[in-house]
Coordinates of N, CA and C in Angstrom, one line a residue:
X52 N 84.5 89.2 -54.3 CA 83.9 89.6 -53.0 C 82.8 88.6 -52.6
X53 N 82.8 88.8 -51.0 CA 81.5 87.7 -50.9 C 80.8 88.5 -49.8
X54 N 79.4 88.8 -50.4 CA 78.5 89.6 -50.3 C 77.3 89.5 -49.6
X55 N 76.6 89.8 -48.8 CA 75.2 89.0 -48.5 C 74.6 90.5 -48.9
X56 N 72.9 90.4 -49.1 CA 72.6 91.7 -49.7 C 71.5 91.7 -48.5
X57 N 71.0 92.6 -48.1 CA 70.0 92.3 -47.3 C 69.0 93.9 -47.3
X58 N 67.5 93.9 -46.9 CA 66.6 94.6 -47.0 C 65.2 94.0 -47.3
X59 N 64.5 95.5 -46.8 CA 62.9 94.5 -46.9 C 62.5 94.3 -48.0
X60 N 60.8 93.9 -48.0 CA 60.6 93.5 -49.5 C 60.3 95.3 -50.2
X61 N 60.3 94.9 -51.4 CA 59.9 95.9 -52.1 C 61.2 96.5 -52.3
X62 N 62.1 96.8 -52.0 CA 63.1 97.3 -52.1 C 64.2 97.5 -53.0
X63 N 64.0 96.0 -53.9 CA 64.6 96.1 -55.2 C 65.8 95.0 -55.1
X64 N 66.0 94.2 -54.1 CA 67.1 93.3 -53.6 C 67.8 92.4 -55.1
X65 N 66.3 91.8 -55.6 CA 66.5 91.1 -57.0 C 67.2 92.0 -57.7
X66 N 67.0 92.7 -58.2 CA 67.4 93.6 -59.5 C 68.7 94.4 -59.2
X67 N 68.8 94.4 -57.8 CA 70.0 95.1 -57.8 C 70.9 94.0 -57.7
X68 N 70.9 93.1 -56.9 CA 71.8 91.7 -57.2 C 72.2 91.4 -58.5
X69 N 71.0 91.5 -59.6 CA 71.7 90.7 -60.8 C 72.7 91.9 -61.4
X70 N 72.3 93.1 -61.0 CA 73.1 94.0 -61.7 C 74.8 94.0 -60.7
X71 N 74.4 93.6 -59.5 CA 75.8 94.2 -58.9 C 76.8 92.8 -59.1
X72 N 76.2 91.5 -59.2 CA 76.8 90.0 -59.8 C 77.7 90.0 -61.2
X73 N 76.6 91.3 -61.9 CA 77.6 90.9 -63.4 C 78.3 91.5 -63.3
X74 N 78.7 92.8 -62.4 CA 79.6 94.2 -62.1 C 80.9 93.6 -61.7
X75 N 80.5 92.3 -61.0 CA 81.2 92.0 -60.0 C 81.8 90.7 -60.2
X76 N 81.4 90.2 -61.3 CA 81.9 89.0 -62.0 C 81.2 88.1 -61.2
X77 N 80.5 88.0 -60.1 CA 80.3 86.8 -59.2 C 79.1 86.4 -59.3
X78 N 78.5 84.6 -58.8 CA 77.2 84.5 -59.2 C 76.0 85.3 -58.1
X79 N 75.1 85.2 -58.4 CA 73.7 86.0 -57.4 C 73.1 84.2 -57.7
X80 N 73.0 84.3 -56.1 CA 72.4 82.9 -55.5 C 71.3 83.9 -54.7
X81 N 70.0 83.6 -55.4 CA 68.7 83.5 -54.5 C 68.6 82.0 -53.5
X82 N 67.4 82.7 -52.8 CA 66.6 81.7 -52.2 C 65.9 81.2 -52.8
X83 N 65.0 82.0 -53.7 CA 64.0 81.3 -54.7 C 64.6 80.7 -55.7
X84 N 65.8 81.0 -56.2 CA 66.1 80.3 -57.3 C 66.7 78.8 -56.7
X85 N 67.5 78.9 -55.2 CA 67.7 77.8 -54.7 C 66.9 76.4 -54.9
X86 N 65.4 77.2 -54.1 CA 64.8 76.2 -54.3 C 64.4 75.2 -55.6
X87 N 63.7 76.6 -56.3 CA 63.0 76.4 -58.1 C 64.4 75.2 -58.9
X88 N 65.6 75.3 -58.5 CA 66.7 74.3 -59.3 C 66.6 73.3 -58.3
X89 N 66.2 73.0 -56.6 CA 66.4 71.8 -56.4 C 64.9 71.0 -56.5
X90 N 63.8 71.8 -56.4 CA 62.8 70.9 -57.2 C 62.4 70.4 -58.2
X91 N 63.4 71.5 -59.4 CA 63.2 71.3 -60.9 C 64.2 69.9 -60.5
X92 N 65.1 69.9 -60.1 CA 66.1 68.4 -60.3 C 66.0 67.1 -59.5
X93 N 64.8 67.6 -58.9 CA 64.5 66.6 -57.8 C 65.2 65.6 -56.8
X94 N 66.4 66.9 -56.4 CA 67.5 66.4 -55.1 C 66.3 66.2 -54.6
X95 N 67.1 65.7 -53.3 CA 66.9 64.9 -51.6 C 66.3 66.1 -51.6
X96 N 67.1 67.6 -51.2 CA 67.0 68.7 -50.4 C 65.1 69.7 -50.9
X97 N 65.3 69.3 -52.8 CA 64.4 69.6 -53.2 C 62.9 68.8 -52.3
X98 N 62.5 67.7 -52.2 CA 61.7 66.4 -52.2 C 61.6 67.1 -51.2
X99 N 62.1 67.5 -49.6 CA 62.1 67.7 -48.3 C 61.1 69.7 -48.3
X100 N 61.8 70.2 -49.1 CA 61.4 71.5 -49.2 C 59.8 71.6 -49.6
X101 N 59.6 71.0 -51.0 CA 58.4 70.8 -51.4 C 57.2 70.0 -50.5
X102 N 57.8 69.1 -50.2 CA 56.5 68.3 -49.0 C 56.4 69.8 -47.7
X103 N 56.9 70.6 -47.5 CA 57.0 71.4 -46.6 C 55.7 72.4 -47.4
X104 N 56.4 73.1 -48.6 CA 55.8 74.1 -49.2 C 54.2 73.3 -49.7
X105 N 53.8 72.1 -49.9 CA 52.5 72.2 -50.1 C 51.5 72.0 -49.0
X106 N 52.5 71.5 -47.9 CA 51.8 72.0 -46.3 C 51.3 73.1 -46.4
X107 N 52.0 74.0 -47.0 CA 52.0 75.1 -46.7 C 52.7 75.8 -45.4
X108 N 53.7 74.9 -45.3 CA 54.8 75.0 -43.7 C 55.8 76.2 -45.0
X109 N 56.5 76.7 -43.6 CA 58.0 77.3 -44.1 C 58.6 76.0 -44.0
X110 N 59.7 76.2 -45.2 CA 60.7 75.3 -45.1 C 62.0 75.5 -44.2
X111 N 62.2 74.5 -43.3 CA 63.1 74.6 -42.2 C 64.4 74.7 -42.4
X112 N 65.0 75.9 -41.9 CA 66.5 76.4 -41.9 C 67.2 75.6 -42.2
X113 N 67.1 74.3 -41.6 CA 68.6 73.4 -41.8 C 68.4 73.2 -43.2
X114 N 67.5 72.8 -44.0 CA 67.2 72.5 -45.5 C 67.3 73.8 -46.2
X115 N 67.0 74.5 -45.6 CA 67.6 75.6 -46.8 C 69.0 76.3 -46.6
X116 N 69.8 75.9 -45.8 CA 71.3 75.9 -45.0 C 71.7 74.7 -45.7
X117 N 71.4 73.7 -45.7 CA 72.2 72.5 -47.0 C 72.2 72.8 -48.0
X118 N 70.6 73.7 -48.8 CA 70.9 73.8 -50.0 C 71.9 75.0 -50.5
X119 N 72.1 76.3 -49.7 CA 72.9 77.0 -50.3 C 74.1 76.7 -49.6
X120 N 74.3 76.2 -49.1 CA 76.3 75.4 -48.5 C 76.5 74.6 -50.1
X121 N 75.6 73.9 -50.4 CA 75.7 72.8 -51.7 C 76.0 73.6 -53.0
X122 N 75.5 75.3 -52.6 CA 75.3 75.7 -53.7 C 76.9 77.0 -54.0
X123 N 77.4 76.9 -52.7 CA 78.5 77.9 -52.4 C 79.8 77.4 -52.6
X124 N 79.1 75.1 -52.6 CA 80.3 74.5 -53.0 C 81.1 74.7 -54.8
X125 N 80.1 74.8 -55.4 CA 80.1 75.2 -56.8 C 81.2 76.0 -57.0
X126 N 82.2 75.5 -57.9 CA 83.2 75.8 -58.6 C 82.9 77.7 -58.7
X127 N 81.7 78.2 -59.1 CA 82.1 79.5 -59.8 C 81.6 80.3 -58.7
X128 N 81.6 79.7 -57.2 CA 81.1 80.4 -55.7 C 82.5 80.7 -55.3
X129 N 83.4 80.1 -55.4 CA 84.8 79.9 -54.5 C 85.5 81.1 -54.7
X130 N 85.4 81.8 -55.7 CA 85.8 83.4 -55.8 C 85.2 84.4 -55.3
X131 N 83.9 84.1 -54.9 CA 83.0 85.6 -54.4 C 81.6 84.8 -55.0
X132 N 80.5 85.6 -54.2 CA 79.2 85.5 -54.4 C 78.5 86.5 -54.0
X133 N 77.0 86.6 -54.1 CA 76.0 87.8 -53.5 C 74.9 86.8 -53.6
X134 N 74.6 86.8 -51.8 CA 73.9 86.2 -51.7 C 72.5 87.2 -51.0
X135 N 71.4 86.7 -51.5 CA 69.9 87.5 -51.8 C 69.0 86.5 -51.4
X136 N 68.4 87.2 -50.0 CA 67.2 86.3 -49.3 C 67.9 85.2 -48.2
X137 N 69.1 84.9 -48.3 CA 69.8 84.6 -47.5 C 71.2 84.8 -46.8
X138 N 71.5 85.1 -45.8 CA 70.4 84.5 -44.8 C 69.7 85.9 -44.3
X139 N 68.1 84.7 -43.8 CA 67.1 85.4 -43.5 C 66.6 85.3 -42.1
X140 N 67.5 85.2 -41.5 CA 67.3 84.7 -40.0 C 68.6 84.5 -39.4
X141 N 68.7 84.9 -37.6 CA 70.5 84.9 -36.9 C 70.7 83.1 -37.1
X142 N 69.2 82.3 -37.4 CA 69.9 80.9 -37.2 C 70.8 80.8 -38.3
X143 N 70.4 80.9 -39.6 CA 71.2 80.8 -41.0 C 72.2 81.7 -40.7
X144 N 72.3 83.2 -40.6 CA 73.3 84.0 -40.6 C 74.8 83.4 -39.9
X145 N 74.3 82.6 -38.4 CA 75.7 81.8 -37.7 C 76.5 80.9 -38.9
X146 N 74.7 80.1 -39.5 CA 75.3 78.7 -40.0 C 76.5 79.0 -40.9
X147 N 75.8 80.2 -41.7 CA 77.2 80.8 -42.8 C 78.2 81.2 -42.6
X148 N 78.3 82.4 -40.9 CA 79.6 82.1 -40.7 C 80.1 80.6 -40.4
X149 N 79.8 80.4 -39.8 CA 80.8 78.4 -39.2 C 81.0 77.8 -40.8
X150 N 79.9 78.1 -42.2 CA 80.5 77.5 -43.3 C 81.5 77.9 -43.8
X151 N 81.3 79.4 -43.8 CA 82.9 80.0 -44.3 C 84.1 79.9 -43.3
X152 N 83.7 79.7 -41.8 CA 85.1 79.1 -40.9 C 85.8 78.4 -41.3
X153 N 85.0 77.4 -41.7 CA 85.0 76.2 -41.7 C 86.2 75.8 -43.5
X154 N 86.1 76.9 -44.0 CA 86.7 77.3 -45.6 C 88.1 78.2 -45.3
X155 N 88.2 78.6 -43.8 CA 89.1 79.8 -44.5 C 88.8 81.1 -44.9
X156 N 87.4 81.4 -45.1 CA 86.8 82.2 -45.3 C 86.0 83.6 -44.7
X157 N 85.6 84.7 -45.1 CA 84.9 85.3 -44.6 C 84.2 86.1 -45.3
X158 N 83.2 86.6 -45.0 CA 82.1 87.9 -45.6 C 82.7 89.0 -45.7
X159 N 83.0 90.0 -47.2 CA 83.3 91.3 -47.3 C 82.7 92.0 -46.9
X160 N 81.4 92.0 -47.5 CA 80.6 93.3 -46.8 C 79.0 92.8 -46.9
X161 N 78.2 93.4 -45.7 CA 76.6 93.3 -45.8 C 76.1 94.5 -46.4
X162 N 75.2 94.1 -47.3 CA 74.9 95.6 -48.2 C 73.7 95.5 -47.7
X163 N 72.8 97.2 -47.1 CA 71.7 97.1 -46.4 C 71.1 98.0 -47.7
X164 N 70.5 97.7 -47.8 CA 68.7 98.5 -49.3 C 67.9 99.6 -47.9
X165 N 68.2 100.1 -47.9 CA 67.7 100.9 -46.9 C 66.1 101.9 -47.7
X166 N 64.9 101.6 -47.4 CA 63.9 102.0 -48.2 C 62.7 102.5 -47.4
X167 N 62.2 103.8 -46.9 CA 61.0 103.7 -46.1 C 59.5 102.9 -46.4
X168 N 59.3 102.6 -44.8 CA 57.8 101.8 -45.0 C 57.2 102.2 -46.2
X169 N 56.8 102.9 -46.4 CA 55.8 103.8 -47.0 C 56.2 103.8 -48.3
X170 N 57.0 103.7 -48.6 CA 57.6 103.7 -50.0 C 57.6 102.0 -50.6
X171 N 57.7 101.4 -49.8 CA 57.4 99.8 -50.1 C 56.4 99.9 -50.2
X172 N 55.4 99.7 -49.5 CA 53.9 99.8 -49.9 C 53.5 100.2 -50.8
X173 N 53.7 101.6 -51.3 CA 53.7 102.0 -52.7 C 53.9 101.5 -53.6
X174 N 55.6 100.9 -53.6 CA 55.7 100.4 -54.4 C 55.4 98.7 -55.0
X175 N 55.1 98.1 -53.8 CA 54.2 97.1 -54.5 C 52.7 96.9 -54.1
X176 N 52.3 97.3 -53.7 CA 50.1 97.7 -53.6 C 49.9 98.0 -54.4
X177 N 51.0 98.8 -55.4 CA 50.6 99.7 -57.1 C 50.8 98.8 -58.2
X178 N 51.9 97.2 -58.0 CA 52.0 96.9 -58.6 C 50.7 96.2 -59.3
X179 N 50.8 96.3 -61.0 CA 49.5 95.3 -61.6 C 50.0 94.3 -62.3
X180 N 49.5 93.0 -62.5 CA 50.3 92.2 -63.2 C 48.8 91.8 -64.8
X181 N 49.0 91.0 -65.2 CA 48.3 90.6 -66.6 C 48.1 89.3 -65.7
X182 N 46.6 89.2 -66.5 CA 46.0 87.9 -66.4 C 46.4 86.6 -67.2
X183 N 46.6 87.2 -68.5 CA 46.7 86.3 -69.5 C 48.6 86.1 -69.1
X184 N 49.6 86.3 -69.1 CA 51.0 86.5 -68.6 C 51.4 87.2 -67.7
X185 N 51.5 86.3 -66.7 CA 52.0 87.1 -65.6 C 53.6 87.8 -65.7
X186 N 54.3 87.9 -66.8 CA 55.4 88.2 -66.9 C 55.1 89.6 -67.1
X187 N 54.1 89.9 -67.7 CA 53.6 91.4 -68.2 C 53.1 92.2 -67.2
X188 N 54.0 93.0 -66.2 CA 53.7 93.8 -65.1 C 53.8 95.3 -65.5
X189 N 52.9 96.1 -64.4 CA 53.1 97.5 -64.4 C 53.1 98.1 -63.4
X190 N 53.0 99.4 -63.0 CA 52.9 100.0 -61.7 C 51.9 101.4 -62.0
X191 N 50.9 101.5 -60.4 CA 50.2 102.5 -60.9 C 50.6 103.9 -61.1
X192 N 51.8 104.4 -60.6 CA 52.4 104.9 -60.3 C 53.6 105.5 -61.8
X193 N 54.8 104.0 -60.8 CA 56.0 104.6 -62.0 C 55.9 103.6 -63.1
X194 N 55.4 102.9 -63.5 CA 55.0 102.3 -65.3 C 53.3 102.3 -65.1
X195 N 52.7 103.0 -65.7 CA 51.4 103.1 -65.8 C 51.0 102.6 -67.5
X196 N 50.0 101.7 -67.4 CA 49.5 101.1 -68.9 C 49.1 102.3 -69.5
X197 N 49.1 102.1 -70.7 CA 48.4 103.4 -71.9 C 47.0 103.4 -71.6
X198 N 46.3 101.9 -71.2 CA 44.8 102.2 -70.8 C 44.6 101.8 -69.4
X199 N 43.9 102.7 -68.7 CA 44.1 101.5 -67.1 C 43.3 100.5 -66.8
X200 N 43.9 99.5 -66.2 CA 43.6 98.1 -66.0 C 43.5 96.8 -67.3
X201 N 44.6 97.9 -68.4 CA 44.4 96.7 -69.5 C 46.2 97.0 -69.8
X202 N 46.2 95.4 -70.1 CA 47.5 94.8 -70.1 C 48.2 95.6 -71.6
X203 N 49.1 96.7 -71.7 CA 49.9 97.2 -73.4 C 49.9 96.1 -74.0
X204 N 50.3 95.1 -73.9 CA 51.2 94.4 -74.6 C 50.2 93.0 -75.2
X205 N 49.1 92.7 -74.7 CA 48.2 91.4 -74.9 C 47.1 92.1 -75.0
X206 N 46.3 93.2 -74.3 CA 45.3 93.4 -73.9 C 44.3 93.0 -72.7
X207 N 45.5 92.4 -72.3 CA 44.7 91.2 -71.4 C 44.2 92.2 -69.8
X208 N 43.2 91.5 -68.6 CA 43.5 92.9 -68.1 C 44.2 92.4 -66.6
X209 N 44.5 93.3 -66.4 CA 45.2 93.7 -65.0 C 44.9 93.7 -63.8
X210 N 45.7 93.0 -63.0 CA 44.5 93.0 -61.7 C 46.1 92.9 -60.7
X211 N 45.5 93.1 -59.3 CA 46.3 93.2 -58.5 C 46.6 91.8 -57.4
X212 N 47.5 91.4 -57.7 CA 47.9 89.8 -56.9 C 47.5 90.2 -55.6
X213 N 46.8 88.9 -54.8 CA 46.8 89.0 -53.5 C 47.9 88.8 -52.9
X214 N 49.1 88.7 -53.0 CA 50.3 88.6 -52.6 C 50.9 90.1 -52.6
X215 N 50.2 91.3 -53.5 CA 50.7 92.4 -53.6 C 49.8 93.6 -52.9
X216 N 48.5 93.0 -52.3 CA 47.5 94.0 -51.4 C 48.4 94.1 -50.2
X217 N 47.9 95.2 -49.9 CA 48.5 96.4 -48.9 C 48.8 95.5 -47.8
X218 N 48.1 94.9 -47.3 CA 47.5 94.2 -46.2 C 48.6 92.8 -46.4
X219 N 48.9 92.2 -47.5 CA 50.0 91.3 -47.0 C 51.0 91.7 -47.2
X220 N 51.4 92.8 -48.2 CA 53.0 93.8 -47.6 C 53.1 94.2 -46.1
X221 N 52.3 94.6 -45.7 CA 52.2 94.9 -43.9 C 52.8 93.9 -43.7
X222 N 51.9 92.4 -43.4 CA 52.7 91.4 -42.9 C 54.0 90.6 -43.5
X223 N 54.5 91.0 -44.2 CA 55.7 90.7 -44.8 C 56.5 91.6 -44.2
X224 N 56.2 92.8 -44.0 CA 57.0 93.6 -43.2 C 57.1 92.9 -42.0
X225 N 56.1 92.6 -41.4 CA 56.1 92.3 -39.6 C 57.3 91.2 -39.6
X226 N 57.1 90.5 -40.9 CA 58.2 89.2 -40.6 C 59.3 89.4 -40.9
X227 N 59.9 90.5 -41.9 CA 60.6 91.1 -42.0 C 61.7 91.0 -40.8
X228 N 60.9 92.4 -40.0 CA 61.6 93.1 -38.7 C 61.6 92.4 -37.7
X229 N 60.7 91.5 -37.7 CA 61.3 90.1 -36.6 C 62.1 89.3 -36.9
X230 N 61.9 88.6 -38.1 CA 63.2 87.6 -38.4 C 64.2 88.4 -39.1
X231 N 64.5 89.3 -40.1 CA 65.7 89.0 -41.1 C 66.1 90.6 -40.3
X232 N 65.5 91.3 -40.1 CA 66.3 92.9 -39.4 C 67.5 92.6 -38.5
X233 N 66.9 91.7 -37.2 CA 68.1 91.5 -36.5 C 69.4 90.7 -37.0
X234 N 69.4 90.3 -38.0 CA 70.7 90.1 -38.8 C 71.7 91.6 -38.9
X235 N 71.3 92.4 -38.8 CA 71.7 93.4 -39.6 C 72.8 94.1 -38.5
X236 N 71.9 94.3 -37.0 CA 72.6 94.2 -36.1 C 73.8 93.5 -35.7
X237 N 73.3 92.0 -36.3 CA 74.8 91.1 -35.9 C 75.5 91.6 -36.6
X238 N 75.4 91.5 -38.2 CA 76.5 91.9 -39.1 C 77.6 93.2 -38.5
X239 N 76.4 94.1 -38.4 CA 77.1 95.6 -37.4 C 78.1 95.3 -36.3
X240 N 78.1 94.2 -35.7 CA 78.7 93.9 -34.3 C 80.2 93.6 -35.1
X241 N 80.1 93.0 -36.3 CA 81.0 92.2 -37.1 C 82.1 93.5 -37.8
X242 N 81.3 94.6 -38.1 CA 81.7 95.8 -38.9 C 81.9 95.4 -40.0
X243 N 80.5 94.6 -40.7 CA 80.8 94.4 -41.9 C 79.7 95.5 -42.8
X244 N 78.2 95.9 -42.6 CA 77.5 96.2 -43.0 C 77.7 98.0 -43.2
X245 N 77.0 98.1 -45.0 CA 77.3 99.3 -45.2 C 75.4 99.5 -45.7
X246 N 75.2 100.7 -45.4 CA 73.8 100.4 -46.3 C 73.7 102.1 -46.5
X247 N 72.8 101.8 -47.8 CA 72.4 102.9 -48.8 C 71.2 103.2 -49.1
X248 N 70.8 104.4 -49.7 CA 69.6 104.8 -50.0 C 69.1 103.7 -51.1
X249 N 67.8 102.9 -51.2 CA 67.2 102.8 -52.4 C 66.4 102.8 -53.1
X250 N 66.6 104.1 -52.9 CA 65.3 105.5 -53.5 C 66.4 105.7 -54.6
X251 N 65.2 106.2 -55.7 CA 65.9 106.3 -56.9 C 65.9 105.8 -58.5
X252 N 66.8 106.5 -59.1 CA 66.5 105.0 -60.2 C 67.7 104.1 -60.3
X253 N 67.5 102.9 -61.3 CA 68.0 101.6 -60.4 C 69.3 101.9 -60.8
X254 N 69.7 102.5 -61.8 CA 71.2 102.7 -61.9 C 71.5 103.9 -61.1
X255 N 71.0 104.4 -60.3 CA 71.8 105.6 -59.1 C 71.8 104.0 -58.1
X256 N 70.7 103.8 -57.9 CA 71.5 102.8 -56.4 C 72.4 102.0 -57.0
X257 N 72.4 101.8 -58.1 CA 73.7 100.3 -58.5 C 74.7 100.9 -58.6
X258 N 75.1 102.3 -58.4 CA 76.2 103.2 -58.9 C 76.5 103.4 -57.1
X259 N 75.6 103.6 -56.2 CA 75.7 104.0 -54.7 C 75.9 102.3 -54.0
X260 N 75.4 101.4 -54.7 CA 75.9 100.5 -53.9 C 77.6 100.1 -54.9
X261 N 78.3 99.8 -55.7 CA 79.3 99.9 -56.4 C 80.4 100.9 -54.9
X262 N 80.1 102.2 -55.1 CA 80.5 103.3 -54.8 C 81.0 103.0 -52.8
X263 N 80.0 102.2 -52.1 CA 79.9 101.8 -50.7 C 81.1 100.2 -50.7
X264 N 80.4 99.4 -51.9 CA 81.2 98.3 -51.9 C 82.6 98.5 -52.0
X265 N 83.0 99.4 -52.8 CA 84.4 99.7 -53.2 C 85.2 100.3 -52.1
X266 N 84.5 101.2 -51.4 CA 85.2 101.6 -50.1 C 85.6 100.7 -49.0
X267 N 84.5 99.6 -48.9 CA 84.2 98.9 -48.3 C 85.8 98.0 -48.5
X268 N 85.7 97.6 -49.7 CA 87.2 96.8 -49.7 C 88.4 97.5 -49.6
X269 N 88.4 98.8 -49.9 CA 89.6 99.7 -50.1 C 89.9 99.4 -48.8

C-alpha cells in the first residue's frame, strides 16, 4: 500500500507509522529521518537543507520534494510506503501526485490521527525529558517518575523542553491548520482519506487504523 499518514503534533504519527510499516511490510519514510540521512551523508540535497536550517529558515519544498522522490526511488519504496510529515503542505501534496503520475502510480489511502486540541496539549506540556539523556522521557500524566522531577533511570533531573511549553504547542498548532490541514481536504476531494480516533492506547489505534486501512483496500 502506499500511504501518506497525516495529523497534528502530539498525536502519535511516529509511533503509529513504525508500528503500521512493520504490519505492513512497507518502509516509514519520515521528514526527519529524510533529512538526519541526507546530512549524515552529505548529499547536494543535505548541504542545501542544512545552510537553510542554521539560518534558521524552513527548508524549501522543492528540497525537501527531491529528497523524498530520491527516497521513494529506493528499491524497497516501489511496493508501498507510509509516508509521515510528508507531505506537509498542497505545494508538496501536488508534487507527489505528478511523482506517482509520472510512475503509474497512485495513493491508497490518507490515514487522518484525528486527536482533540486539548488532548495535544496535554499530551506534550506534560511531557519531561532528563537532563543528563534526553532519550529518558516521561509524562506528568501517563508515565509519571517514581520521584517528581527526577529522571528513574540516571537520577538525573527532569525539566521540560522549550519545544514542549504550552505556548509553542499552540503555535505548532497554528501551523499546523494553516499549512498541513488543508491537505486533508484535497485528499477528501480525491476519496482517499479515512481518519480515526487517536485516543487510546497505542495498540487500539494501531488495531483501528489496520481495521480502516483494510476496508479501505477491500
Amino acid at each position: 500500500m502506499r500511504i501518506v499518514l497525516v495529523g497534528p503534533p502530539g498525536a502519535g504519527k511516529g509511533t503509529q507509522a513504525a508500528y503500521l510499516a512493520e504490519k505492513l511490510s512497507i518502509p516509514h519514510i519520515s521528514t526527519g529521518d529524510l533529512f538526519r540521512a541526507n546530512i549524515s551523508q552529505g548529499t547536494s540535497l543535505g548541504k542545501q537543507a542544512q545552510e537553510y536550517m542554521r539560518a534558521g529558515q524552513l527548508v524549501p519544498d522543492e528540497v525537501t520534494v527531491a529528497m523524498a522522490e530520491d527516497r521513494l526511488n529506493q528499491p524497497d519504496a516501489q511496493r508501498g510506503f507510509l509516508l509521515d510529515g510528508f507531505p506537509r503542505n498542497q505545494f508538496q501534496a501536488e508534487a507527489l501526485d505528478g511523482y506517482l503520475t509520472d510512475r503509474a502510480q497512485s495513493l491508497d489511502a490518507v490515514l487522518d490521527l484525528e486527536v482533540p486540541e486539548s488532548e495535544v496539549i496535554k499530551r506534550i506540556a506534560g511531557r519531561r525529558t532528563c537532563r543528563n539523556d534526553s532519550s529518558h522521557t516521561f509524562h506528568v500524566e501517563y508515565k509519571p517518575p517514581k520521584t517528581e522531577g527526577v529522571c528513574d533511570s540516571c537520577g538525573g533531573e527532569l525539566y521540560q523542553r522549550e519545544d514542549d511549553s504550552e505556548e509553542t504547542v499552540r503555535k505548532r498548532l497554528e501551523v499546523y491548520h494553516r499549512e498541513t490541514e488543508p491537505i486533508i481536504d484535497y485528499y477528501k476531494a480525491k476519496g482517499l482519506v479515512v481518519t480515526i480516533s487517536a485516543l487510546g492506547k497505542v495498540a487500539e489505534v494501531t488495531q483501528r487504523a489496520m481495521d480502516a486501512l483494510g476496508a479501505k483496500a477491500a
